Amino acid sequence: MKTRIVKHISTSLLVIIAILALQACGGSKRTGSNNNALPAWVSQPSSAFSDRQYLMAVGSGDTFNEARSDAMLALAQIFRANVEGTQNLYSDVLEVSKSNDDFTSKETIRLINNIAIGATEDLQNAEVLTSETGKDGMYYVLAGFNRNQTAALYRNEISNNNERIDRNKEEIERSSDKFSTLRFLKENLLLARINKQLAGLLEIIMPGSGESSKTQNTLIESRNAFNAHQQTMPVRIRGLQSVENIRSALSDAFLQEGFVLAEKNPVLLVDATYRAREIDINRDDAEFVSWELQIKITRPETQQTYTDFNVSGREGALNIQNAYKRAATAAIEQIETKFRPYFNAEFLSNN
């Protein structure tokens, strides 16, 4: 009897020990799987590439392309977190470049675009350093900039823009035309803003580059010169008293181009008229208004009259009051989108 009990106990102990051993092995296996699910560089990029050589960011996704886009976005966010106002600057550069092809290089535009657009765009000079599929089934990408190569690219663009500023200064000295001077001063101010932005990006890539203080001084000098000349460029606007919102939009357009508003001794005299009237187009479900905006500009100094700016349209709404409001809004949109390009072409591009 004792023998059978001892054998039973021994057998039970062996079963228990075997079960514990299997559980231990199973637990150990799961722990190892978790530890090895991700590439080491996901949490520590410097384990794969030198921080001193590369500015890096990690991305992940269900596909390689998703992981790559995520890594590029992460790189862009490094810049975005440290540099302000990029989107407005990028828009201003594109606007000027439309009417002035050699205003600045395409490289400069692409470098600003690095953080102006971001998510799905290719970052200039960024590359995929390595990628891997983790045991969790996700794709991982390590992207980065080569610091020295990218810093050289930024320094070259800053230098090119400074050369452009110096050429514009020479043109200003040779010119006696206020409008030409205004155009060159506007360009210099924008170039100085670009360089300040590029220097900020350069400082992220290569701390201690020394460009920030230089570009800040150039920006201050360019802004002061522009502001001083702006006071010599008054514009007088006549008309539009009954449509103050349209008059305000037209005033803003001139202010944005570098002029000031004044009644005395204007360099430009602007006569603007806006007409809107109800029309019947045989619709029972809406009311319609036709509208027309005409802007005539002369230079009192030379008595020169320029090509009139004319836009018109038709707007509808459920009631006539809203139709008139929509017509005014449409006229304002035309001032904001079409008048400034027209004005630049007539006054500030070929003087």
Short mmCIF file of C-alpha atoms in Angstrom, two decimals:
data_model
loop_
_atom_site.label_atom_id
_atom_site.label_comp_id
_atom_site.label_asym_id
_atom_site.label_seq_id
_atom_site.Cartn_x
_atom_site.Cartn_y
_atom_site.Cartn_z
CA MET A 1 0.00 0.00 0.00
CA LYS A 2 2.75 2.41 0.98
CA THR A 3 4.57 1.61 -2.21
CA ARG A 4 1.56 2.55 -4.38
CA ILE A 5 1.07 5.85 -2.46
CA VAL A 6 4.73 6.80 -2.85
CA LYS A 7 4.62 5.98 -6.55
CA HIS A 8 1.46 8.07 -6.95
CA ILE A 9 3.01 11.04 -5.18
CA SER A 10 6.19 10.75 -7.24
CA THR A 11 4.24 10.61 -10.47
CA SER A 12 2.18 13.64 -9.47
CA LEU A 13 5.30 15.61 -8.60
CA LEU A 14 6.83 14.81 -11.97
CA VAL A 15 3.69 15.99 -13.76
CA ILE A 16 3.62 19.23 -11.75
CA ILE A 17 7.32 19.85 -12.39
CA ALA A 18 6.84 19.21 -16.11
CA ILE A 19 3.89 21.63 -16.25
CA LEU A 20 5.88 24.32 -14.41
CA ALA A 21 8.80 23.78 -16.72
CA LEU A 22 6.58 24.17 -19.79
CA GLN A 23 5.00 27.32 -18.37
CA ALA A 24 8.41 28.75 -17.64
CA CYS A 25 9.57 28.00 -21.17
CA GLY A 26 6.39 29.49 -22.60
CA GLY A 27 6.74 32.64 -20.52
CA SER A 28 10.36 32.96 -21.47
CA LYS A 29 9.51 32.59 -25.14
CA ARG A 30 6.87 35.35 -25.03
CA THR A 31 9.22 37.73 -23.25
CA GLY A 32 11.89 37.14 -25.83
CA SER A 33 9.41 37.76 -28.64
CA ASN A 34 8.43 41.12 -27.15
CA ASN A 35 12.04 42.16 -26.71
CA ASN A 36 12.90 41.30 -30.29
CA ALA A 37 9.72 42.60 -31.96
CA LEU A 38 11.25 45.97 -32.88
CA PRO A 39 14.62 46.86 -34.42
CA ALA A 40 16.96 48.35 -31.82
CA TRP A 41 17.20 51.64 -33.72
CA VAL A 42 13.45 52.29 -33.34
CA SER A 43 14.03 53.45 -29.78
CA GLN A 44 17.68 54.42 -30.22
CA PRO A 45 18.55 55.57 -33.78
CA SER A 46 22.16 56.22 -32.76
CA SER A 47 22.62 52.47 -32.36
CA ALA A 48 22.52 52.25 -36.17
CA PHE A 49 23.93 55.62 -37.31
CA SER A 50 25.91 58.39 -35.64
CA ASP A 51 23.94 61.33 -34.22
CA ARG A 52 26.86 63.56 -35.12
CA GLN A 53 26.62 62.55 -38.76
CA TYR A 54 22.83 62.35 -39.17
CA LEU A 55 19.72 64.12 -37.97
CA MET A 56 17.27 61.21 -37.75
CA ALA A 57 13.64 60.29 -37.18
CA VAL A 58 11.76 56.98 -37.09
CA GLY A 59 8.45 56.15 -38.76
CA SER A 60 6.18 53.13 -38.77
CA GLY A 61 3.22 51.86 -40.76
CA ASP A 62 1.36 48.93 -42.21
CA THR A 63 3.36 49.31 -45.44
CA PHE A 64 6.85 50.53 -46.29
CA ASN A 65 5.47 53.68 -47.95
CA GLU A 66 3.37 54.49 -44.88
CA ALA A 67 6.40 54.03 -42.64
CA ARG A 68 8.55 56.17 -44.94
CA SER A 69 5.97 58.99 -44.99
CA ASP A 70 5.69 58.79 -41.22
CA ALA A 71 9.47 59.09 -40.85
CA MET A 72 9.61 62.08 -43.22
CA LEU A 73 6.79 63.77 -41.33
CA ALA A 74 8.66 63.20 -38.07
CA LEU A 75 11.73 64.89 -39.59
CA ALA A 76 9.58 67.82 -40.76
CA GLN A 77 8.11 68.13 -37.26
CA ILE A 78 11.62 68.61 -35.84
CA PHE A 79 11.84 71.77 -37.96
CA ARG A 80 8.24 72.87 -37.43
CA ALA A 81 8.64 72.80 -33.67
CA ASN A 82 11.49 75.30 -33.89
CA VAL A 83 10.67 77.59 -36.80
CA GLU A 84 7.61 79.85 -37.07
CA GLY A 85 5.76 81.33 -40.01
CA THR A 86 7.05 79.04 -42.72
CA GLN A 87 3.76 78.59 -44.58
CA ASN A 88 3.20 82.33 -45.08
CA LEU A 89 6.79 82.78 -46.22
CA TYR A 90 6.47 79.92 -48.69
CA SER A 91 3.29 81.48 -50.15
CA ASP A 92 4.98 84.88 -50.49
CA VAL A 93 7.99 83.35 -52.27
CA LEU A 94 5.77 81.48 -54.74
CA GLU A 95 3.76 84.63 -55.45
CA VAL A 96 6.83 86.72 -56.26
CA SER A 97 8.45 83.90 -58.24
CA LYS A 98 5.42 83.71 -60.57
CA SER A 99 6.24 87.15 -61.97
CA ASN A 100 10.01 87.01 -61.45
CA ASP A 101 11.54 83.70 -62.52
CA ASP A 102 15.04 84.50 -61.32
CA PHE A 103 13.96 85.89 -57.94
CA THR A 104 15.49 82.96 -56.09
CA SER A 105 16.64 79.45 -56.87
CA LYS A 106 14.39 76.42 -56.97
CA GLU A 107 16.62 74.91 -54.29
CA THR A 108 15.63 77.69 -51.89
CA ILE A 109 11.96 77.09 -52.61
CA ARG A 110 12.37 73.35 -52.02
CA LEU A 111 14.24 73.90 -48.76
CA ILE A 112 11.47 76.15 -47.43
CA ASN A 113 8.96 73.60 -48.68
CA ASN A 114 10.64 71.02 -46.43
CA ILE A 115 8.48 72.14 -43.55
CA ALA A 116 5.84 74.22 -45.29
CA ILE A 117 4.10 71.17 -46.77
CA GLY A 118 5.47 68.24 -44.83
CA ALA A 119 3.40 65.08 -44.51
CA THR A 120 3.37 63.50 -47.97
CA GLU A 121 6.05 65.56 -49.68
CA ASP A 122 9.67 64.51 -50.20
CA LEU A 123 11.99 66.40 -47.91
CA GLN A 124 14.91 67.96 -49.71
CA ASN A 125 18.14 66.00 -49.07
CA ALA A 126 16.45 63.51 -46.72
CA GLU A 127 16.90 59.79 -47.31
CA VAL A 128 15.89 56.43 -45.92
CA LEU A 129 18.87 55.19 -43.92
CA THR A 130 17.50 51.75 -43.14
CA SER A 131 14.22 49.88 -42.87
CA GLU A 132 12.98 46.63 -41.37
CA THR A 133 9.83 44.63 -40.80
CA GLY A 134 9.36 43.93 -37.10
CA LYS A 135 8.11 40.66 -35.67
CA ASP A 136 4.91 42.54 -34.90
CA GLY A 137 4.28 42.73 -38.66
CA MET A 138 4.77 46.52 -38.82
CA TYR A 139 7.21 48.26 -41.16
CA TYR A 140 9.82 50.56 -39.64
CA VAL A 141 11.88 53.21 -41.42
CA LEU A 142 14.79 55.27 -40.16
CA ALA A 143 15.13 58.48 -42.22
CA GLY A 144 17.66 61.25 -41.85
CA PHE A 145 19.71 64.13 -43.18
CA ASN A 146 23.46 63.92 -43.53
CA ARG A 147 24.30 66.93 -41.37
CA ASN A 148 27.41 68.15 -43.22
CA GLN A 149 25.98 67.72 -46.72
CA THR A 150 22.67 69.34 -45.81
CA ALA A 151 24.35 72.21 -43.95
CA ALA A 152 26.44 72.93 -47.06
CA LEU A 153 23.24 73.08 -49.11
CA TYR A 154 21.68 75.63 -46.73
CA ARG A 155 24.84 77.75 -46.55
CA ASN A 156 25.03 77.84 -50.36
CA GLU A 157 21.44 79.08 -50.65
CA ILE A 158 21.98 81.74 -47.98
CA SER A 159 25.06 82.93 -49.87
CA ASN A 160 23.19 83.03 -53.21
CA ASN A 161 20.37 85.06 -51.67
CA ASN A 162 22.85 87.49 -50.11
CA GLU A 163 24.40 88.01 -53.55
CA ARG A 164 20.95 88.81 -54.92
CA ILE A 165 20.41 91.34 -52.10
CA ASP A 166 23.71 93.03 -52.96
CA ARG A 167 22.80 93.21 -56.68
CA ASN A 168 19.47 94.78 -55.78
CA LYS A 169 21.23 97.39 -53.65
CA GLU A 170 23.35 98.32 -56.66
CA GLU A 171 20.21 98.65 -58.79
CA ILE A 172 18.64 100.90 -56.14
CA GLU A 173 21.67 103.19 -56.20
CA ARG A 174 21.49 103.49 -59.99
CA SER A 175 17.72 104.04 -60.16
CA SER A 176 15.80 107.26 -59.59
CA ASP A 177 12.39 105.62 -60.03
CA LYS A 178 10.43 105.15 -56.81
CA PHE A 179 8.57 102.13 -58.12
CA SER A 180 11.74 100.31 -59.13
CA THR A 181 13.22 101.08 -55.74
CA LEU A 182 10.12 99.74 -54.02
CA ARG A 183 10.31 96.49 -56.02
CA PHE A 184 13.97 95.93 -55.15
CA LEU A 185 13.41 96.77 -51.49
CA LYS A 186 10.46 94.36 -51.34
CA GLU A 187 12.61 91.64 -52.85
CA ASN A 188 15.42 92.31 -50.39
CA LEU A 189 13.04 92.13 -47.45
CA LEU A 190 11.64 88.82 -48.68
CA LEU A 191 15.12 87.43 -49.36
CA ALA A 192 16.19 88.48 -45.87
CA ARG A 193 13.15 86.69 -44.42
CA ILE A 194 14.06 83.60 -46.43
CA ASN A 195 17.64 83.66 -45.17
CA LYS A 196 16.52 84.09 -41.58
CA GLN A 197 14.35 81.01 -42.01
CA LEU A 198 17.11 79.02 -43.69
CA ALA A 199 19.52 79.99 -40.92
CA GLY A 200 17.03 78.72 -38.34
CA LEU A 201 16.81 75.39 -40.16
CA LEU A 202 20.58 75.27 -40.47
CA GLU A 203 20.92 75.78 -36.72
CA ILE A 204 18.77 72.67 -36.15
CA ILE A 205 20.90 70.61 -38.51
CA MET A 206 24.25 72.03 -37.42
CA PRO A 207 24.04 73.80 -34.02
CA GLY A 208 26.45 76.70 -33.65
CA SER A 209 26.62 77.47 -37.38
CA GLY A 210 26.85 81.21 -36.70
CA GLU A 211 24.46 82.22 -39.50
CA SER A 212 21.52 83.28 -37.32
CA SER A 213 22.99 86.55 -36.06
CA LYS A 214 24.18 87.56 -39.54
CA THR A 215 20.81 86.92 -41.14
CA GLN A 216 19.02 88.73 -38.31
CA ASN A 217 21.11 91.86 -38.93
CA THR A 218 20.37 91.72 -42.67
CA LEU A 219 16.66 91.31 -41.95
CA ILE A 220 16.60 94.35 -39.66
CA GLU A 221 18.49 96.46 -42.23
CA SER A 222 16.20 95.36 -45.08
CA ARG A 223 13.02 95.99 -43.08
CA ASN A 224 14.17 99.48 -42.04
CA ALA A 225 15.03 100.42 -45.63
CA PHE A 226 11.68 99.13 -46.89
CA ASN A 227 9.68 100.90 -44.17
CA ALA A 228 11.46 104.19 -44.81
CA HIS A 229 10.77 104.08 -48.55
CA GLN A 230 7.19 102.96 -47.96
CA GLN A 231 6.42 106.34 -46.40
CA THR A 232 7.32 108.02 -49.70
CA MET A 233 4.74 105.92 -51.62
CA PRO A 234 1.27 107.28 -50.71
CA VAL A 235 -1.82 106.11 -52.60
CA ARG A 236 -5.15 107.96 -52.72
CA ILE A 237 -8.31 105.89 -53.27
CA ARG A 238 -11.45 107.62 -54.52
CA GLY A 239 -14.84 105.96 -54.64
CA LEU A 240 -16.39 102.87 -53.00
CA GLN A 241 -17.66 104.90 -50.02
CA SER A 242 -20.96 103.02 -50.10
CA VAL A 243 -19.28 99.60 -50.06
CA GLU A 244 -16.79 99.92 -47.26
CA ASN A 245 -15.87 96.22 -47.23
CA ILE A 246 -14.78 96.36 -50.88
CA ARG A 247 -12.89 99.62 -50.28
CA SER A 248 -11.16 98.02 -47.29
CA ALA A 249 -10.09 95.02 -49.40
CA LEU A 250 -8.63 97.35 -52.05
CA SER A 251 -6.82 99.37 -49.38
CA ASP A 252 -5.31 96.19 -47.94
CA ALA A 253 -4.06 95.19 -51.39
CA PHE A 254 -2.04 98.41 -51.69
CA LEU A 255 -0.74 98.15 -48.13
CA GLN A 256 0.44 94.59 -48.79
CA GLU A 257 2.31 95.79 -51.87
CA GLY A 258 4.26 98.31 -49.84
CA PHE A 259 2.29 101.54 -50.19
CA VAL A 260 0.64 103.77 -47.59
CA LEU A 261 -2.76 105.45 -47.85
CA ALA A 262 -2.90 109.25 -47.91
CA GLU A 263 -4.91 112.10 -49.43
CA LYS A 264 -2.04 114.46 -50.26
CA ASN A 265 0.71 114.14 -52.89
CA PRO A 266 -0.10 110.57 -53.94
CA VAL A 267 2.24 108.67 -56.25
CA LEU A 268 -0.85 106.79 -57.45
CA LEU A 269 -4.41 108.02 -57.81
CA VAL A 270 -6.97 105.20 -57.75
CA ASP A 271 -10.55 105.69 -58.95
CA ALA A 272 -12.73 102.69 -58.18
CA THR A 273 -16.40 102.04 -58.91
CA TYR A 274 -18.61 99.13 -57.96
CA ARG A 275 -22.06 98.54 -59.41
CA ALA A 276 -24.57 95.84 -58.53
CA ARG A 277 -28.16 95.43 -59.71
CA GLU A 278 -30.92 92.89 -59.48
CA ILE A 279 -31.54 90.81 -62.60
CA ASP A 280 -34.32 88.47 -63.64
CA ILE A 281 -33.24 85.12 -65.12
CA ASN A 282 -36.66 83.47 -64.80
CA ARG A 283 -35.85 81.49 -61.67
CA ASP A 284 -38.51 81.08 -58.99
CA ASP A 285 -36.20 79.46 -56.44
CA ALA A 286 -33.57 82.22 -56.16
CA GLU A 287 -32.79 85.92 -56.63
CA PHE A 288 -29.81 87.10 -58.71
CA VAL A 289 -27.54 90.13 -58.81
CA SER A 290 -25.05 91.11 -61.52
CA TRP A 291 -22.02 93.13 -60.42
CA GLU A 292 -19.03 94.95 -61.90
CA LEU A 293 -15.85 96.36 -60.34
CA GLN A 294 -13.67 98.86 -62.22
CA ILE A 295 -10.34 100.20 -60.95
CA LYS A 296 -8.53 102.98 -62.83
CA ILE A 297 -5.00 103.98 -61.79
CA THR A 298 -2.97 107.03 -62.81
CA ARG A 299 0.41 108.46 -61.82
CA PRO A 300 -0.12 112.19 -61.13
CA GLU A 301 3.60 112.84 -61.49
CA THR A 302 3.65 111.70 -65.13
CA GLN A 303 -0.10 111.88 -65.94
CA GLN A 304 0.22 108.30 -67.15
CA THR A 305 -2.96 106.19 -67.09
CA TYR A 306 -2.66 102.43 -66.91
CA THR A 307 -4.91 99.68 -68.25
CA ASP A 308 -8.10 99.55 -66.22
CA PHE A 309 -8.75 96.55 -64.02
CA ASN A 310 -12.26 95.26 -64.73
CA VAL A 311 -14.03 92.23 -63.27
CA SER A 312 -17.69 91.28 -63.20
CA GLY A 313 -19.99 88.41 -62.34
CA ARG A 314 -23.40 87.18 -61.26
CA GLU A 315 -24.40 85.83 -57.86
CA GLY A 316 -27.59 84.25 -56.57
CA ALA A 317 -29.22 83.50 -53.21
CA LEU A 318 -32.60 82.64 -51.71
CA ASN A 319 -33.33 86.34 -51.16
CA ILE A 320 -32.12 89.53 -52.77
CA GLN A 321 -30.28 90.80 -49.67
CA ASN A 322 -28.04 87.73 -49.59
CA ALA A 323 -27.53 87.91 -53.34
CA TYR A 324 -26.13 91.45 -52.93
CA LYS A 325 -23.88 90.24 -50.10
CA ARG A 326 -22.56 87.39 -52.22
CA ALA A 327 -21.86 89.79 -55.07
CA ALA A 328 -19.76 92.01 -52.80
CA THR A 329 -17.91 88.96 -51.47
CA ALA A 330 -17.16 87.84 -55.03
CA ALA A 331 -15.74 91.28 -55.85
CA ILE A 332 -13.50 91.15 -52.78
CA GLU A 333 -12.22 87.71 -53.81
CA GLN A 334 -11.29 89.14 -57.21
CA ILE A 335 -9.30 91.92 -55.53
CA GLU A 336 -7.45 89.40 -53.40
CA THR A 337 -6.72 86.86 -56.14
CA LYS A 338 -6.48 88.85 -59.39
CA PHE A 339 -5.85 92.51 -58.62
CA ARG A 340 -2.49 92.04 -56.92
CA PRO A 341 -0.99 90.01 -59.82
CA TYR A 342 -2.35 92.62 -62.24
CA PHE A 343 -0.88 95.46 -60.19
CA ASN A 344 2.52 93.79 -59.91
CA ALA A 345 2.64 93.23 -63.65
CA GLU A 346 1.72 96.85 -64.42
CA PHE A 347 3.77 98.67 -61.78
CA LEU A 348 6.38 96.54 -60.08
CA SER A 349 7.72 94.02 -62.60
CA ASN A 350 9.05 95.95 -65.56
CA ASN A 351 10.02 99.35 -64.20
#
